[in-house]
Coordinates of C-alpha atoms in Angstrom, one line a residue:
M1 CA -91.5 -155.5 -76.9
T2 CA -89.5 -153.0 -79.0
D3 CA -86.8 -154.4 -81.2
M4 CA -83.5 -152.8 -80.2
R5 CA -81.2 -154.3 -82.8
G6 CA -80.8 -151.1 -84.7
A7 CA -79.8 -149.2 -81.5
K8 CA -77.4 -152.0 -80.6
I9 CA -75.7 -151.9 -84.0
M10 CA -75.4 -148.1 -83.9
M11 CA -74.0 -148.3 -80.4
R12 CA -71.3 -150.8 -81.6
I13 CA -70.4 -148.5 -84.4
L14 CA -70.2 -145.5 -82.1
D15 CA -68.2 -147.4 -79.5
F16 CA -65.6 -148.2 -82.2
L17 CA -65.5 -144.6 -83.5
R18 CA -65.2 -143.2 -80.0
N19 CA -62.3 -145.4 -79.1
I20 CA -60.2 -144.3 -82.1
H21 CA -56.9 -142.9 -80.7
E22 CA -54.9 -143.0 -83.9
P23 CA -56.6 -142.2 -87.3
V24 CA -58.0 -145.4 -88.8
P25 CA -58.0 -145.9 -92.6
V26 CA -61.6 -145.9 -93.9
M27 CA -61.0 -149.1 -95.8
E28 CA -60.0 -150.8 -92.5
F29 CA -63.3 -149.7 -90.9
T30 CA -65.4 -150.9 -93.9
K31 CA -63.9 -154.4 -93.5
L32 CA -64.9 -154.9 -89.9
E33 CA -68.1 -156.8 -90.8
F34 CA -66.8 -158.8 -93.7
T35 CA -68.2 -162.3 -94.1
G36 CA -65.8 -163.8 -96.6
H37 CA -68.5 -163.9 -99.3
R38 CA -67.3 -161.7 -102.1
E39 CA -70.7 -160.3 -103.2
V40 CA -72.0 -159.8 -99.6
D41 CA -68.7 -158.1 -98.6
K42 CA -69.0 -155.7 -101.6
H43 CA -72.4 -154.6 -100.5
L44 CA -71.3 -154.3 -96.8
M45 CA -68.5 -152.0 -97.9
K46 CA -71.0 -149.8 -99.7
V47 CA -73.3 -149.7 -96.7
S48 CA -70.4 -148.8 -94.4
L49 CA -69.3 -146.0 -96.7
L50 CA -72.8 -144.6 -97.0
M51 CA -73.1 -144.7 -93.2
L52 CA -69.8 -142.9 -92.8
Q53 CA -70.8 -140.3 -95.3
Q54 CA -74.1 -139.7 -93.4
L55 CA -72.3 -139.5 -90.0
R56 CA -69.8 -137.0 -91.5
H57 CA -72.6 -134.9 -93.1
D58 CA -74.4 -134.9 -89.8
G59 CA -71.3 -133.6 -88.0
M60 CA -70.9 -136.8 -85.9
I61 CA -67.4 -137.9 -87.0
K62 CA -64.1 -136.3 -87.8
C63 CA -62.7 -137.8 -91.0
D64 CA -60.9 -136.9 -94.2
D65 CA -62.8 -136.6 -97.5
L66 CA -64.2 -140.1 -97.9
D67 CA -63.9 -139.8 -101.7
K68 CA -60.2 -139.6 -101.6
T69 CA -57.8 -142.5 -101.5
G70 CA -56.2 -143.1 -98.1
A71 CA -59.0 -141.3 -96.2
R72 CA -58.8 -141.7 -92.5
I73 CA -61.4 -141.6 -89.6
H74 CA -60.2 -139.5 -86.7
G75 CA -63.0 -140.2 -84.2
L76 CA -66.2 -138.6 -83.0
T77 CA -67.0 -134.9 -82.8
S78 CA -68.5 -133.5 -79.6
N79 CA -71.9 -134.1 -81.4
G80 CA -70.9 -137.7 -82.0
V81 CA -69.9 -138.2 -78.4
G82 CA -73.3 -136.8 -77.3
M83 CA -75.1 -139.2 -79.7
H84 CA -73.0 -142.1 -78.3
E85 CA -74.1 -141.2 -74.8
R86 CA -77.8 -141.0 -75.8
F87 CA -77.6 -144.4 -77.4
R88 CA -75.9 -145.8 -74.3
D89 CA -78.7 -144.3 -72.1
I90 CA -81.4 -145.7 -74.3
L91 CA -79.9 -149.2 -74.2
N92 CA -79.3 -149.0 -70.4
L93 CA -82.9 -147.9 -69.8
R94 CA -84.1 -150.7 -72.1
N95 CA -82.1 -153.2 -70.0
L96 CA -83.8 -152.0 -66.8
E97 CA -87.3 -152.9 -68.1

């Protein structure tokens, strides 16, 4: 059986990003998975920022310059919406097996 955890995590992220109707501060997004443990949360924030930078670089999200204070995420691009749909299809097919 194939492990689908990575696809499920990406789907959750894309769901959140697709449902942005008003720009969301980047710092608010990076805090979504916080645990309350200071060191762990510091690393989670770095991972979230790296992921956002990669999604922006790949043309999947619309957002301000992530290096600037007060940067906001505006949602998915048309490429990001397509990626979201592909992940949804993959997970739906997997659930049919």
